[in-house]
Short mmCIF file of C-alpha atoms in Angstrom, two decimals:
data_model
loop_
_atom_site.label_atom_id
_atom_site.label_comp_id
_atom_site.label_asym_id
_atom_site.label_seq_id
_atom_site.Cartn_x
_atom_site.Cartn_y
_atom_site.Cartn_z
CA MET A 1 115.80 181.19 108.73
CA LYS A 2 115.07 177.19 107.97
CA THR A 3 112.14 176.84 109.99
CA TYR A 4 110.61 180.38 108.63
CA ILE A 5 110.65 179.03 105.31
CA ILE A 6 109.24 176.28 105.67
CA THR A 7 106.41 177.28 107.92
CA ARG A 8 105.58 180.15 105.61
CA VAL A 9 105.90 177.67 102.16
CA LEU A 10 103.62 175.33 104.72
CA LEU A 11 101.15 178.54 104.62
CA ALA A 12 101.21 178.94 101.19
CA VAL A 13 99.50 175.44 100.23
CA PRO A 14 95.76 175.91 102.04
CA MET A 15 95.72 179.87 100.52
CA VAL A 16 95.97 178.16 97.16
CA LEU A 17 93.92 174.98 97.83
CA ILE A 18 90.76 177.67 99.13
CA ILE A 19 91.15 179.83 95.92
CA LEU A 20 91.70 176.74 93.63
CA THR A 21 88.03 175.15 95.34
CA ILE A 22 85.98 178.17 95.42
CA ILE A 23 86.96 179.10 91.41
CA PHE A 24 86.06 175.06 90.81
CA PHE A 25 82.46 175.38 92.81
CA VAL A 26 81.80 178.98 91.24
CA LEU A 27 82.17 177.96 87.40
CA ARG A 28 79.87 175.02 87.98
CA ILE A 29 76.92 177.15 90.04
CA LEU A 30 77.04 179.82 86.93
CA PRO A 31 74.49 179.39 84.89
CA GLY A 32 74.90 178.09 81.66
CA ASN A 33 76.51 174.64 79.72
CA PRO A 34 80.20 175.27 78.65
CA VAL A 35 79.77 172.46 75.98
CA MET A 36 76.85 174.30 74.39
CA ALA A 37 79.03 177.26 74.83
CA LEU A 38 81.68 175.49 72.73
CA LEU A 39 79.40 174.13 70.27
CA GLY A 40 76.13 176.70 70.12
CA PRO A 41 72.81 176.10 70.39
CA LYS A 42 72.15 173.82 67.40
CA ALA A 43 74.52 171.41 68.22
CA PRO A 44 73.21 167.39 68.25
CA PRO A 45 71.91 166.27 71.58
CA GLN A 46 74.08 162.83 71.11
CA VAL A 47 77.06 165.31 69.98
CA ILE A 48 77.01 167.26 73.39
CA LYS A 49 76.86 164.49 75.27
CA ALA A 50 79.25 162.70 73.91
CA MET A 51 81.38 166.01 75.23
CA GLU A 52 80.61 165.68 78.28
CA HIS A 53 81.48 162.55 78.81
CA GLU A 54 85.01 163.61 77.26
CA MET A 55 85.90 166.63 79.64
CA GLY A 56 84.07 164.40 82.35
CA LEU A 57 81.25 166.93 83.33
CA ASP A 58 78.64 164.17 83.45
CA LYS A 59 80.19 162.89 86.60
CA PRO A 60 79.36 163.85 90.59
CA ILE A 61 80.62 166.89 90.95
CA ILE A 62 83.20 165.53 93.51
CA VAL A 63 84.42 163.54 91.90
CA GLN A 64 85.06 165.85 89.25
CA TYR A 65 86.83 167.96 92.60
CA TRP A 66 88.98 164.93 93.65
CA ASP A 67 90.27 164.40 90.13
CA TYR A 68 90.85 167.91 89.13
CA LEU A 69 92.80 167.85 92.47
CA LYS A 70 94.79 164.91 91.43
CA ASP A 71 95.79 166.57 88.33
CA ILE A 72 96.74 170.08 89.66
CA ALA A 73 99.22 167.61 92.05
CA LYS A 74 100.77 166.32 89.29
CA GLY A 75 101.13 169.65 87.59
CA ASP A 76 98.61 168.84 85.16
CA PHE A 77 96.10 171.58 84.19
CA GLY A 78 94.00 169.98 81.79
CA ASN A 79 93.47 171.06 78.15
CA SER A 80 91.73 173.93 77.10
CA ALA A 81 88.05 172.87 75.93
CA TYR A 82 88.49 175.50 73.08
CA THR A 83 91.77 174.74 71.32
CA GLY A 84 92.17 171.01 72.96
CA VAL A 85 96.04 172.50 73.89
CA PRO A 86 96.74 172.27 77.46
CA VAL A 87 96.47 174.62 79.43
CA ILE A 88 99.79 175.12 80.87
CA GLN A 89 101.22 174.99 77.29
CA GLU A 90 99.21 178.02 76.32
CA LEU A 91 99.89 179.88 79.90
CA MET A 92 103.87 179.71 79.43
CA GLN A 93 103.34 181.32 75.68
CA LYS A 94 101.34 184.36 77.17
CA PHE A 95 103.13 184.43 80.74
CA PRO A 96 106.32 186.86 79.44
CA ALA A 97 104.00 188.93 78.51
CA THR A 98 102.16 189.49 81.58
CA LEU A 99 105.37 189.33 83.42
CA GLU A 100 107.10 192.11 81.63
CA LEU A 101 104.13 194.42 82.02
CA THR A 102 103.88 193.69 85.35
CA ILE A 103 107.33 194.32 85.69
CA PHE A 104 107.56 197.71 83.84
CA ALA A 105 104.35 198.79 85.93
CA MET A 106 106.09 197.78 89.34
CA ILE A 107 109.16 200.40 88.46
CA VAL A 108 106.84 202.98 87.61
CA ALA A 109 104.93 202.16 91.22
CA VAL A 110 108.06 201.98 92.90
CA SER A 111 109.74 205.33 91.08
CA ILE A 112 106.92 207.17 92.00
CA GLY A 113 106.15 205.93 95.31
CA ILE A 114 110.03 206.09 96.80
CA PHE A 115 110.22 209.92 95.14
CA PHE A 116 106.80 211.07 96.42
CA GLY A 117 106.98 209.64 99.95
CA THR A 118 110.61 210.45 101.00
CA TYR A 119 110.53 213.93 99.69
CA GLY A 120 107.12 214.34 101.17
CA ALA A 121 108.01 212.83 104.58
CA TYR A 122 110.87 215.08 104.39
CA HIS A 123 109.36 218.24 103.63
CA PHE A 124 106.59 217.26 106.04
CA GLY A 125 103.77 219.83 106.15
CA LYS A 126 105.08 222.03 103.14
CA THR A 127 104.08 222.31 99.29
CA LEU A 128 105.60 219.07 98.34
CA ASP A 129 104.18 216.71 101.17
CA VAL A 130 100.49 218.44 100.51
CA ALA A 131 101.44 217.68 97.26
CA ALA A 132 102.29 213.67 97.84
CA ARG A 133 99.27 213.46 99.46
CA VAL A 134 96.75 214.80 97.15
CA TYR A 135 98.38 212.83 94.65
CA SER A 136 97.96 209.61 96.37
CA ILE A 137 93.85 210.16 97.07
CA PHE A 138 93.70 211.45 93.67
CA VAL A 139 94.94 208.41 91.53
CA TYR A 140 93.87 206.15 93.79
CA SER A 141 90.60 207.05 92.70
CA PHE A 142 91.03 206.12 89.37
CA PRO A 143 89.85 202.68 87.64
CA VAL A 144 93.27 201.48 86.18
CA PHE A 145 90.90 201.11 82.81
CA TRP A 146 89.28 204.15 82.65
CA PHE A 147 92.98 205.55 83.34
CA GLY A 148 94.28 203.62 80.51
CA ILE A 149 91.29 204.81 77.80
CA MET A 150 92.25 208.42 79.44
CA LEU A 151 95.84 207.92 77.96
CA GLN A 152 95.22 206.12 74.98
CA LEU A 153 93.37 209.11 73.82
CA ILE A 154 96.06 211.76 74.97
CA PHE A 155 99.13 210.35 73.79
CA GLY A 156 98.14 208.13 70.71
CA VAL A 157 94.99 209.47 69.47
CA TRP A 158 95.94 213.43 70.03
CA LEU A 159 99.59 213.84 69.90
CA HIS A 160 100.68 210.63 68.60
CA TRP A 161 103.38 210.10 69.98
CA LEU A 162 102.80 206.28 71.14
CA PRO A 163 101.27 203.42 69.99
CA VAL A 164 98.46 202.25 71.83
CA SER A 165 98.02 198.77 71.49
CA GLY A 166 99.36 195.76 71.06
CA ARG A 167 102.82 194.30 71.94
CA SER A 168 104.92 195.36 69.36
CA SER A 169 103.93 196.35 65.76
CA PRO A 170 104.30 194.43 62.78
CA PHE A 171 107.58 192.28 62.01
CA MET A 172 109.14 194.12 64.66
CA ILE A 173 109.94 191.31 67.64
CA PRO A 174 112.99 189.65 68.41
CA ASN A 175 115.03 187.37 66.19
CA HIS A 176 115.84 184.77 68.82
CA ILE A 177 113.55 184.15 71.59
CA TYR A 178 115.19 183.35 74.81
CA THR A 179 113.34 184.37 77.96
CA GLY A 180 109.73 185.58 76.06
CA LEU A 181 110.71 189.27 77.68
CA TYR A 182 111.20 191.59 74.11
CA VAL A 183 112.97 193.99 76.77
CA ILE A 184 115.42 191.40 77.40
CA ASP A 185 115.57 189.32 73.92
CA SER A 186 115.73 192.41 71.90
CA ILE A 187 118.90 193.45 74.00
CA LEU A 188 120.78 189.73 73.74
CA ASN A 189 119.96 190.42 69.83
CA LEU A 190 121.39 193.38 69.55
CA GLN A 191 118.23 194.39 67.78
CA TRP A 192 117.82 198.73 69.02
CA ASP A 193 115.21 199.07 66.71
CA VAL A 194 113.23 196.31 68.37
CA LEU A 195 113.97 197.77 71.98
CA LEU A 196 112.56 201.04 71.27
CA ASP A 197 109.45 199.49 69.36
CA THR A 198 109.14 197.33 72.37
CA VAL A 199 109.92 200.23 75.06
CA GLU A 200 106.98 202.65 73.07
CA HIS A 201 104.38 199.84 73.69
CA LEU A 202 105.25 199.11 77.19
CA VAL A 203 105.35 202.65 78.15
CA LEU A 204 101.22 203.38 78.49
CA PRO A 205 99.96 200.16 79.30
CA SER A 206 103.14 200.44 82.49
CA VAL A 207 102.03 204.01 83.30
CA ALA A 208 98.29 202.86 83.22
CA LEU A 209 99.12 200.30 86.16
CA GLY A 210 101.92 201.48 87.76
CA VAL A 211 100.51 204.95 88.37
CA VAL A 212 97.43 203.62 90.34
CA ILE A 213 99.38 201.62 92.29
CA SER A 214 101.86 203.99 92.95
CA SER A 215 99.43 205.73 95.57
CA ILE A 216 100.12 202.61 98.03
CA PHE A 217 103.45 203.06 97.94
CA VAL A 218 103.68 206.77 98.37
CA ARG A 219 101.46 206.68 101.37
CA MET A 220 103.30 203.07 102.89
CA VAL A 221 106.85 205.15 102.02
CA ARG A 222 106.18 208.49 103.45
CA SER A 223 104.64 207.22 106.63
CA ASN A 224 108.08 204.90 107.24
CA VAL A 225 110.05 207.55 106.70
CA LEU A 226 107.86 209.82 108.68
CA LEU A 227 108.92 207.41 111.86
CA SER A 228 112.45 206.75 110.72
CA LEU A 229 113.24 210.43 110.89
CA SER A 230 112.09 211.03 114.08
CA SER A 231 114.43 207.82 115.36
CA GLN A 232 117.03 208.64 117.95
CA TYR A 233 119.44 207.01 115.12
CA VAL A 234 118.64 209.52 112.95
CA VAL A 235 119.48 212.09 115.41
CA ALA A 236 122.47 210.59 116.02
CA ALA A 237 123.78 210.63 112.11
CA ARG A 238 122.52 214.10 112.35
CA ALA A 239 125.09 214.76 115.39
CA ARG A 240 127.87 213.52 113.90
CA GLY A 241 127.45 215.85 111.05
CA ALA A 242 126.56 213.35 108.49
CA SER A 243 124.86 215.40 105.67
CA GLU A 244 121.34 215.88 105.11
CA LYS A 245 121.34 213.49 101.95
CA LYS A 246 122.84 210.68 103.46
CA VAL A 247 120.30 211.47 107.16
CA LEU A 248 118.00 210.74 104.82
CA PHE A 249 118.96 207.98 102.06
CA LYS A 250 121.73 206.10 103.97
CA HIS A 251 119.54 205.89 107.41
CA ALA A 252 116.06 207.02 107.14
CA LEU A 253 114.64 205.52 103.74
CA LYS A 254 116.59 202.19 104.07
CA ASN A 255 115.19 201.74 107.66
CA ALA A 256 111.81 202.26 106.36
CA MET A 257 111.84 200.02 103.52
CA ALA A 258 111.86 196.59 105.28
CA PRO A 259 107.81 196.47 105.99
CA ILE A 260 107.24 198.56 102.07
CA LEU A 261 109.47 194.90 101.25
CA THR A 262 105.72 193.01 102.41
CA ILE A 263 103.70 195.59 100.57
CA MET A 264 105.18 195.18 97.24
CA GLY A 265 104.74 191.65 97.61
CA LEU A 266 100.84 192.02 98.48
CA GLU A 267 100.99 194.85 95.55
CA PHE A 268 102.33 192.66 92.77
CA ALA A 269 99.43 190.43 93.26
CA LEU A 270 97.16 193.68 92.93
CA LEU A 271 99.28 194.48 89.74
CA LEU A 272 98.57 190.93 89.00
CA ALA A 273 94.66 191.20 88.86
CA GLY A 274 95.01 194.96 87.60
CA ALA A 275 96.84 193.63 84.48
CA VAL A 276 93.60 191.54 83.25
CA LEU A 277 91.94 194.95 82.72
CA THR A 278 94.85 196.61 81.41
CA GLU A 279 95.79 193.99 79.05
CA THR A 280 92.23 193.69 77.80
CA THR A 281 92.22 197.94 77.10
CA PHE A 282 95.89 197.91 75.31
CA SER A 283 95.06 194.47 73.46
CA TRP A 284 98.17 193.22 75.42
CA PRO A 285 98.77 189.38 74.52
CA GLY A 286 99.10 188.20 78.43
CA ILE A 287 97.05 185.93 80.55
CA GLY A 288 94.53 188.99 81.14
CA SER A 289 93.42 188.58 77.90
CA TYR A 290 93.62 184.90 77.54
CA LEU A 291 91.23 184.90 81.06
CA VAL A 292 88.30 187.21 79.44
CA THR A 293 88.28 185.36 76.02
CA ARG A 294 87.99 181.84 77.75
CA ILE A 295 85.55 183.01 80.04
CA SER A 296 83.47 184.25 77.03
CA TYR A 297 83.62 180.64 75.66
CA ARG A 298 83.21 179.25 79.40
CA ASP A 299 86.80 177.10 79.08
CA PHE A 300 86.60 175.61 82.54
CA PRO A 301 90.06 173.89 82.55
CA ALA A 302 92.17 177.00 80.91
CA ILE A 303 90.07 179.56 83.71
CA GLN A 304 90.52 177.20 86.59
CA GLY A 305 94.10 176.79 85.74
CA THR A 306 95.08 180.73 84.95
CA ILE A 307 93.28 181.53 88.72
CA VAL A 308 95.44 178.54 89.89
CA PHE A 309 98.44 179.82 87.68
CA PHE A 310 98.13 183.11 89.26
CA ALA A 311 97.81 181.90 92.86
CA LEU A 312 100.77 179.75 92.49
CA PHE A 313 102.55 182.98 91.13
CA VAL A 314 101.58 185.31 94.16
CA ALA A 315 102.05 182.97 96.89
CA ILE A 316 105.88 182.51 95.68
CA VAL A 317 106.58 185.81 95.14
CA SER A 318 105.16 186.23 98.58
CA ILE A 319 107.37 183.93 99.87
CA LEU A 320 110.24 185.49 98.31
CA VAL A 321 109.49 188.58 99.31
CA ASP A 322 109.19 187.27 103.01
CA ILE A 323 112.23 185.51 102.85
CA ILE A 324 114.04 188.58 102.00
CA ASN A 325 112.14 190.51 104.31
CA ALA A 326 113.08 188.59 107.01
CA TRP A 327 116.68 188.54 105.90
CA VAL A 328 116.80 192.45 106.05
CA ASP A 329 115.02 192.73 109.79
CA PRO A 330 116.22 189.53 111.78
CA ARG A 331 113.33 190.35 113.75
CA VAL A 332 110.65 188.65 111.71
CA ARG A 333 109.96 185.12 112.21
CA TYR A 334 107.01 182.87 113.39
#
C-alpha cells in the first residue's frame, strides 16, 4: 500500500505542473495589459511602467515563469494585483463557501445516482429502468447555468419558496465561525434559524449542480449493479435464501461501488469546475465568483493562484479516492 500511495502522489506532481504551466503562458499570450486593466487607459506611462516593474511583468517571460515556480514551491501564490492581499488568504476566505456547495451538490448527485441506478438495474427493462435511462440522457444535456436560471425562475420568482441568490440572508450568519461551513457552524452555535436559512440558500444551487452531474452516476451505478446481479456470488446468496433487499444492497450494490468511488473523485473535479458557473448564476460568494471577478480585472496572480488551488485540491481528492479504492479492492495496484 505504501508503494501505491507514493506512486500516486508522484503521478500528481506532473499533472499540477502541466496545468500551472499552461495557465501561466496562456494568460501572457492573451491580448491586453493587466496593468492597463487595473489603472485604466488614462494612467500616466511612468505609473504603468512602475507598476509593471513592481509586478515583475517587465522581466523576460522565462524568468517570470521560473520565479513563479519557486514561489509556488514555497506555498506563495503571490499578492492580488487588484487588492494587494495575498492570494492564498483570499482563497481561504472563499473556499469554505465553494466546498459547502460542492459537498451538498455531491450529496444530491450521489443520492439520485444510487437510487435510480440501483433500482433501474434491479428492474432491468421495466418502466423504472427506462425512466432512469431517459433521465440520465435528459439531464446530461442541461447547461448548468440554464438549469440554475430555470430553478430560480420557478422556485424563487414564481412560487417564492426559496431564495435565489447569496449564501445567507442579511444578519443570518453564525455568531462564531469555526469551519467556514455555515451549516456546521450554525449547528455548533445552536443557531437553528441560521441553519434553516443556510439550507434554504443551499437548495437551489446544490440541486442545479448536483442534478446535472447525477446522470453520470445513474449510468455508472446501473451498469455496475447489472454486472453484479449476474455474478455467481449473487446467485449463491439467492440460493442461500437471502432476501431480495439484502441481495440488492449488501451483495450487488456493495460490490459495484469500487469503480464508482473512482468516478466520484473525478466528478468532484467536474463539480468544482461547474461551481464557477453555478456561483455566478446564484451570486454565491465562493472561489468561482472570485475567479470570474479577477478574470475581468486580468489579475494574473489571483487567476493563476485560483487555478493552481483547484488543481491541487482535485489532485488531493483523486489521491484519497484512489487510496480508498485500493483499500476496498486489493486488486487495484500500480
